XYZ file of C-alpha atoms in Angstrom:
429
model
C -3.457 -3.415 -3.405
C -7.393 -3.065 -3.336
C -8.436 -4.798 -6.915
C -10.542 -6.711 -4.687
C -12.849 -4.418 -4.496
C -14.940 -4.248 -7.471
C -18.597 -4.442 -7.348
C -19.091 -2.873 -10.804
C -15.842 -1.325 -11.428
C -13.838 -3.754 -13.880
C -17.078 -2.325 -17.173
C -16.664 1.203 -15.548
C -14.391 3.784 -17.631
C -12.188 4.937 -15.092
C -12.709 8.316 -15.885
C -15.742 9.644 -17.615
C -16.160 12.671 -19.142
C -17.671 14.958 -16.531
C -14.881 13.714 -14.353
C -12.015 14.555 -16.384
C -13.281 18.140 -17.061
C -13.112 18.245 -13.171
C -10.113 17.051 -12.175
C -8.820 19.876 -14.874
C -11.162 22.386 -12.848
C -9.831 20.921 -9.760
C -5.881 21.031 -10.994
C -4.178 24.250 -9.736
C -2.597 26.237 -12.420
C 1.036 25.518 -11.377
C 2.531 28.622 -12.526
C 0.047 30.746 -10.672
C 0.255 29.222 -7.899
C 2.912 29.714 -4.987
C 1.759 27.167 -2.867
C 2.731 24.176 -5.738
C 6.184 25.740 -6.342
C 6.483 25.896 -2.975
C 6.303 22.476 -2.844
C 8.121 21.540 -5.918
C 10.969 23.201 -4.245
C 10.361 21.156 -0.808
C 10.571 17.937 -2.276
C 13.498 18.843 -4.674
C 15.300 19.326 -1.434
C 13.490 16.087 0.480
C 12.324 13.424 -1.656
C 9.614 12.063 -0.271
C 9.172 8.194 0.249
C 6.101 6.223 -0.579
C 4.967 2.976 1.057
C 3.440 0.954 -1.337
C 3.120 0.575 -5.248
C 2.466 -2.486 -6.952
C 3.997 -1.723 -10.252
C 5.612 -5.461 -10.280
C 1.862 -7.011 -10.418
C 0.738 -4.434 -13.008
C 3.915 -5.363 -15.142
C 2.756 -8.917 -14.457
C -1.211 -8.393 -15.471
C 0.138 -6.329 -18.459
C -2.706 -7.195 -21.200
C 0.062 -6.487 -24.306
C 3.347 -8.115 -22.871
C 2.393 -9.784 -19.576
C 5.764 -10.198 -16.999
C 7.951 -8.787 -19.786
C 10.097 -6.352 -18.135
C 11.714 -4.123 -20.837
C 8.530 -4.178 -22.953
C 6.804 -1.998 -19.727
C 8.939 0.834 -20.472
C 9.280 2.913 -17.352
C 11.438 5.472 -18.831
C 7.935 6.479 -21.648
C 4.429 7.203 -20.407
C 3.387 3.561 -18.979
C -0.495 2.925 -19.594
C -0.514 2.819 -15.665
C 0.018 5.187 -13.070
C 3.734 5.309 -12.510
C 6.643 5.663 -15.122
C 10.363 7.138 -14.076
C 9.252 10.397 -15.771
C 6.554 10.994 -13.466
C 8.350 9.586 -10.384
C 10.843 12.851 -11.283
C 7.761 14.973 -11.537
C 6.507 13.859 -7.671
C 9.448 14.597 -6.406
C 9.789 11.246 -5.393
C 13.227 9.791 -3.978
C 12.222 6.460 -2.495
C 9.395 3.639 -3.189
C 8.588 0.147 -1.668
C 7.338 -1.609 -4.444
C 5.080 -4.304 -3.394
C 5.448 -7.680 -3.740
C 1.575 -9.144 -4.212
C 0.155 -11.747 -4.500
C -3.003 -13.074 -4.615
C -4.171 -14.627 -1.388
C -6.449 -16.858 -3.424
C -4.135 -18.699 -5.467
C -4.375 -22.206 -5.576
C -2.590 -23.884 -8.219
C 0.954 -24.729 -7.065
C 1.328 -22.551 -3.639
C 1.837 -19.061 -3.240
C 5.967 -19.640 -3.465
C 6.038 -19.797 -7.152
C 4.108 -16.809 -7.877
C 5.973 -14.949 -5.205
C 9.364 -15.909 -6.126
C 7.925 -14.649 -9.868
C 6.974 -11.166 -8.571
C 10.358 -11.214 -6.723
C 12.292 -11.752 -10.185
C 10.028 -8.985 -11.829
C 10.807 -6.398 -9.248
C 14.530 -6.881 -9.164
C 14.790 -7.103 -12.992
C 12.633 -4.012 -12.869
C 15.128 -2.021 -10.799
C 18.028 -3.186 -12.931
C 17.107 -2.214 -16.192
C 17.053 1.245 -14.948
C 20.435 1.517 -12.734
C 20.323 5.509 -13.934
C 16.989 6.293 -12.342
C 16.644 3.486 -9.424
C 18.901 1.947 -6.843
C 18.449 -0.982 -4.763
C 17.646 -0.582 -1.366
C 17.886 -2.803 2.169
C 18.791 -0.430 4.839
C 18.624 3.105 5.582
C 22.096 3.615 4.291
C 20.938 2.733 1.076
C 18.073 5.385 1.189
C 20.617 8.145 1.985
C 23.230 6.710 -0.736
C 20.235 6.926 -3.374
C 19.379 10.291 -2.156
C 22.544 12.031 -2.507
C 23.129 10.139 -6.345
C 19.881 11.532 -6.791
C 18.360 7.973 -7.748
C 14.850 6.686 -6.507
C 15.362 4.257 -3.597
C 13.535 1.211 -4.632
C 13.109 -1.290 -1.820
C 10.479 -3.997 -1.746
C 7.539 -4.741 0.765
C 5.327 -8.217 0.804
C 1.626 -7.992 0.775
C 0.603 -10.885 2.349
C 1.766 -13.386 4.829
C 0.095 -16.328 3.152
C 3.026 -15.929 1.224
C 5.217 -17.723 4.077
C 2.938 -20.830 3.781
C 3.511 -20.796 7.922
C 6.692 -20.927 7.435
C 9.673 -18.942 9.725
C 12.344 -20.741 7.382
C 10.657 -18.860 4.126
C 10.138 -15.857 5.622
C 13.315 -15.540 6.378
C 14.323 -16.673 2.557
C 11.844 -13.880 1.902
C 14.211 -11.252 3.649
C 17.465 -12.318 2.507
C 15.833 -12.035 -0.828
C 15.259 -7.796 -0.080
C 11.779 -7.630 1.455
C 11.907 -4.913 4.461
C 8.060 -5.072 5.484
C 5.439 -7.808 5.386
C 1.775 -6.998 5.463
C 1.136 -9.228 7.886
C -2.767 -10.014 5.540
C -4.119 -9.228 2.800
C -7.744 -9.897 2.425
C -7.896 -13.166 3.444
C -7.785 -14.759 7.168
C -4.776 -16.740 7.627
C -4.143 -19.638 10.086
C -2.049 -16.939 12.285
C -3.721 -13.806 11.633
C -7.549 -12.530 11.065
C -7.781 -9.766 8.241
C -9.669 -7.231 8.267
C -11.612 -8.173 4.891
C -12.542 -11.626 6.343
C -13.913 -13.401 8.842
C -11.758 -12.719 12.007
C -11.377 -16.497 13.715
C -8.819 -15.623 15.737
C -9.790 -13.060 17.991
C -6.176 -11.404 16.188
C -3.034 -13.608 16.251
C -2.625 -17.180 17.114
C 0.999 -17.819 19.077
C 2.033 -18.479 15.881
C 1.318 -15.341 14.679
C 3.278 -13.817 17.380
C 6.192 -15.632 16.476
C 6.220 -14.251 13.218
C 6.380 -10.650 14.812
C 8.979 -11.705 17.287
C 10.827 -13.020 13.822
C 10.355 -10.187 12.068
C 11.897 -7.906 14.945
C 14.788 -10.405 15.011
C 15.211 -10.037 10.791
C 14.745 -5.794 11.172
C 11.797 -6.636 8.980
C 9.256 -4.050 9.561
C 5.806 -5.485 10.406
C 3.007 -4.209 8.452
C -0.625 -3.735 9.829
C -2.671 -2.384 6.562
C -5.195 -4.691 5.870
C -5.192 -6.945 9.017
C -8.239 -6.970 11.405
C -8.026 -4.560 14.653
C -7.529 -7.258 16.755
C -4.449 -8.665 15.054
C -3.318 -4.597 15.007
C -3.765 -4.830 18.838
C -1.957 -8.048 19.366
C 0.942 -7.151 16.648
C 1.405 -3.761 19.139
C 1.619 -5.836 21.978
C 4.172 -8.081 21.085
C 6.481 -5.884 18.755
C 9.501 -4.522 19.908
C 10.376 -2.541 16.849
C 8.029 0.521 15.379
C 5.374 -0.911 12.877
C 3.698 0.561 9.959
C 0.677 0.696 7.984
C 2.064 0.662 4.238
C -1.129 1.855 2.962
C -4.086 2.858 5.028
C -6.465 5.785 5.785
C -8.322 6.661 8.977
C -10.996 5.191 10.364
C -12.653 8.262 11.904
C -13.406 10.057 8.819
C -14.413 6.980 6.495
C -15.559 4.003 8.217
C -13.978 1.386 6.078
C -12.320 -2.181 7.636
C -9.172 -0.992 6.007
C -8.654 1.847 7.868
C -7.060 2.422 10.985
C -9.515 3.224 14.032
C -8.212 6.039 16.625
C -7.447 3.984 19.508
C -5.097 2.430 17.206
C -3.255 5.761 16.092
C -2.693 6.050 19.862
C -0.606 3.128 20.324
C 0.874 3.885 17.261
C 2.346 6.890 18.285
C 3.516 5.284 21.316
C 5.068 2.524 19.801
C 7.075 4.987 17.500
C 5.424 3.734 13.838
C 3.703 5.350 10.882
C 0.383 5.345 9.051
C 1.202 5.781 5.518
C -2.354 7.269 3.786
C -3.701 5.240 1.217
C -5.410 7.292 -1.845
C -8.241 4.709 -2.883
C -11.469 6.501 -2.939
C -13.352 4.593 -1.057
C -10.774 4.675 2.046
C -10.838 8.889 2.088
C -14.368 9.512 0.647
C -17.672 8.623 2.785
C -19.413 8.924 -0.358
C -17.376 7.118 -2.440
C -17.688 4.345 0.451
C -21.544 4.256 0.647
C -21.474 4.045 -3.142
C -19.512 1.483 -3.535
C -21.610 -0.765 -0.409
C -24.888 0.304 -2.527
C -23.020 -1.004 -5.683
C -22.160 -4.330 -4.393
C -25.600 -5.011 -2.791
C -26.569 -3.960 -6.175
C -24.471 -7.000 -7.704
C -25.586 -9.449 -5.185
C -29.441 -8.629 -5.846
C -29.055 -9.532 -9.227
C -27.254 -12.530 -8.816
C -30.164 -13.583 -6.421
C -32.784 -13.054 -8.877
C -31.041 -15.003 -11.062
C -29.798 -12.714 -13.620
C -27.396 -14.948 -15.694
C -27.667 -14.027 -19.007
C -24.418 -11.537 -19.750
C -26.641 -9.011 -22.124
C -29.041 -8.401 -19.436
C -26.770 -8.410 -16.557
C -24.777 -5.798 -18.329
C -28.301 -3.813 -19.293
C -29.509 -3.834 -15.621
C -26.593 -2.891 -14.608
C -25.859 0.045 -16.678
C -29.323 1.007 -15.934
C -28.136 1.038 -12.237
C -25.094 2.859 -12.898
C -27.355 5.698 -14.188
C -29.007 6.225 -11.691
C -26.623 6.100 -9.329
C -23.683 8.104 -10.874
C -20.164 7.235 -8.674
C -19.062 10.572 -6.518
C -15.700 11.958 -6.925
C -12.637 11.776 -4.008
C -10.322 14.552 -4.312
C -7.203 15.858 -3.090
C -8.804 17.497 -0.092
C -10.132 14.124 1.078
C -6.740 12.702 1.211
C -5.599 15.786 2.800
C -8.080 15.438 5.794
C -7.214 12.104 6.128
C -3.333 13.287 6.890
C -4.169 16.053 8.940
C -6.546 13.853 10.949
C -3.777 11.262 11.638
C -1.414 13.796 12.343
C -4.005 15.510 15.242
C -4.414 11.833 16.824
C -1.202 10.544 16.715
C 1.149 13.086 15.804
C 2.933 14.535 12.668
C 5.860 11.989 13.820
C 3.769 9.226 12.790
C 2.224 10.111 9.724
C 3.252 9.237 6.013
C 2.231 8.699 2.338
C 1.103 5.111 0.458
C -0.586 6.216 -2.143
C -1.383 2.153 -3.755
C -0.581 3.284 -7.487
C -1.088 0.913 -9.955
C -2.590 -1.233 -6.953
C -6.182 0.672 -7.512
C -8.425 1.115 -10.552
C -9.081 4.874 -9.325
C -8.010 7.531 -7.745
C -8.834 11.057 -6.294
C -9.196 13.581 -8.470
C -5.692 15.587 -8.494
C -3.893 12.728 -7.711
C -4.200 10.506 -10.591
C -0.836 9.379 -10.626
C 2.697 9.691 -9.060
C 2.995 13.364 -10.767
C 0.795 14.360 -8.474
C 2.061 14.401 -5.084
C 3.495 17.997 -5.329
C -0.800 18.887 -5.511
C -1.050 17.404 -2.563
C 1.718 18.831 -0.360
C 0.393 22.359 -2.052
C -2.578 21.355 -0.287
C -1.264 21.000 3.103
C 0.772 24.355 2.992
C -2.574 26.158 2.081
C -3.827 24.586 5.553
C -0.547 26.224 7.209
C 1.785 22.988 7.242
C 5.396 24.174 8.159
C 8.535 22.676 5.986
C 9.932 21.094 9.061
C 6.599 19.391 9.320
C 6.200 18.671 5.718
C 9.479 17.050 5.709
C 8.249 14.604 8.328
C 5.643 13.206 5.927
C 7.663 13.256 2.805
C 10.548 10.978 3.845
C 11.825 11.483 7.258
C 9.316 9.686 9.164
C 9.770 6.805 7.339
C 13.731 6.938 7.123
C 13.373 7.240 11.040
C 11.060 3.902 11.725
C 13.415 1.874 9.212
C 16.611 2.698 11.223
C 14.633 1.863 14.615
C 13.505 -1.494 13.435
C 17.418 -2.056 12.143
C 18.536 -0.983 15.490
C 16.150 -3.648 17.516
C 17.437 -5.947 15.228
C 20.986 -5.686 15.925
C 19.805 -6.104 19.641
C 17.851 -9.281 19.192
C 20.647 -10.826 16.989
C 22.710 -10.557 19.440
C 21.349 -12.581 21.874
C 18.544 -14.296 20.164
C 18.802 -17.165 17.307
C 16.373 -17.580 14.456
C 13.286 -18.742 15.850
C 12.775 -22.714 14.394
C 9.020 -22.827 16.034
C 6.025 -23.910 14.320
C 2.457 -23.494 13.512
C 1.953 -27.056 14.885
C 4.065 -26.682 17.729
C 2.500 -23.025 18.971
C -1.051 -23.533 17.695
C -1.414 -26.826 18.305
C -2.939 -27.596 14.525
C -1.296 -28.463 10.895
C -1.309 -25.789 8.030
């Protein structure tokens, strides 16, 4: 999920235009072009997995029937990015959906809204037993595969969601999540993110628990949006592979959600998977230093005291003019994979492409249709099948069944851990 970051974006179109006539400039013709059959015909044989979608909060947010399952009808063209037609189209045979939540609710706890977003994504999954089956191990992945349904497991973003709790997190699993995001964008008592202030240093003891816990459940621990330091620390204590659900590299677009190169390093070592992230300001220098300019933009009004909602909106369209937004594209995304693949090996490399979590996207990829573009990309670079097949699903498939195969280990000679933040940290929640 990256809503949060908006300087102008929520009065933007999404697409203007002179955009749209270039993504169709940009959009290979497919029957012309070997590469794209090609890899229609890849992921018809291996259906790739992605690592993060937050479909459940979109059905949530919906502005015509908000939370109303069967009124979002995934088997018709959605008004968001992903629908069970266009899952078909991507080739897709697998999907965490993510289970968001705000890290800036307040009202009544996070465990109501989560428990909400829980009920959406299950009900979501059943209303479509044709098209989707349920997902909590590896098995299930395979089982899906060879009915040739869409895996559908589910991933938290966000420990705030445990309220410091080992006793919910584990409620949490038995309720189907298989990865926690250890942050989202906001610092928690145990862990510093990487869109907030890092007080920390990385993770308390506490924090470390929760890892230890996670290993114990076959959870898998999730490092996209947490601060390096709690990367670091999460890679020193884990005994199972980790993953980032949805993150780019740091080398080619110097964003805090991206993953820096002495981190790929460990990752490799440690067995995980990076999991690229399409938002364009993640892949796209440009569409990074835009975006900074845009939000200092916003700030300098608000300083001059620029209340009044006509002329805010004036000043800032005059803004927008003269600073039209660059395009990401397909290539961007695809220099992102083949960077993370040179640093820490095409083992450890896979695809999160945030759908429905974003308010753009590359052009070429504006939706989960798309993703045969993209692997037509990387065979016109020279990716082999064997290598493609690593990124599409494999990779993934591989890290799940390590994690399950720790935790067999560990629950055999360890109990659930009943620590707590006061006990570790030495503070109350």
């Amino acid at each position: 999920m990256a809503r949060s970051f908006r300087p102008f974006l929520p009065l933007i179109p999404l697409m203007t235009l002179a955009s749209a006539a270039a993504a169709q400039r940009a959009a290979p013709a497919s029957a012309a072009d070997p590469a794209l059959a090609h890899a229609r015909r890849l992921l018809q044989e291996t259906p790739l997995i992605d690592g993060h979608n937050d479909l459940p909060w979109e059905i949530r947010t919906s502005k015509t029937a908000p939370r109303d399952v069967p009124a979002y009808d995934l088997r018709t063209r959605t008004p968001g990015m992903t629908d069970i037609p266009r899952m078909r189209a991507g080739g897709m045979g697998g999907q965490f959906w993510s289970i968001y939540i705000p890290g800036e609710i307040k009202d009544s706890g996070f465990a109501r809204v989560q428990l909400e977003q829980f009920d959406i994504a299950h009900r979501m999954i059943e209303r479509y037993p044709d098209a989707f089956a349920y997902a909590t191990r590896a098995d299930d992945i395979a089982r899906a595969q060879k009915a040739g349904k869409i895996a559908s497991l589910l991933g938290m973003e966000g420990g705030h969601a445990i309220e410091n709790s080992l006793g919910a997190l584990r409620s949490y699993y038995r309720l189907g999540a298989r990865y926690m995001t250890l942050t989202h964008n906001v610092t928690l008592d145990w862990a510093d993110a990487a869109m907030d202030t890092a007080r920390h240093g990385g993770l308390t003891p506490f924090g470390r628990e929760v890892v230890r816990e996670m290993n114990r459940l076959g959870m898998l621990v999730d490092l996209s949006h947490v601060s390096p330091g709690t990367m670091s620390d999460a890679l020193d204590v884990t005994e199972a592979p980790v993953i980032f659900s949805h993150s780019s590299a740091r080398a080619l677009v110097d964003h805090p959600r991206n993953v820096p190169d002495s981190i790929l390093v460990r990752v490799a070592k440690n067995g995980g998977i990076v999991m690229v992230n399409f938002y364009p300001p993640f892949i796209s220098e440009a569409v990074h230093a835009w975006q900074e300019a845009a939000d200092t933009a916003r700030r300098a009004l608000r300083a001059a005291g620029v209340t009044d909602s006509a002329e805010y909106r004036r000043r800032r369209d005059e803004w927008l003019a003269a600073h039209p937004r660059p395009q990401a594209t397909i290539k961007d995304v695809a220099d992102h994979i083949d960077h993370i693949r040179k640093v820490a090996g095409v083992d450890h490399v896979g695809l999160g492409g945030d759908f429905d979590g974003v308010d753009t996207t590359p052009v070429g990829l504006e939706d989960v249709s798309k993703y045969p573009d993209l692997f037509a990309e990387l065979i016109r670079r020279g990716w082999k099948d064997a290598d493609l097949k690593k990124l599409a699903r494999l990779n993934i498939v591989r890290v799940f069944r390590e994690a399950e195969t720790v935790a067999k280990r560990l629950q055999a000679t360890r109990a659930p851990s009943t620590k707590t933040i006061e006990e570790l940290d030495g503070k109350l929640p």
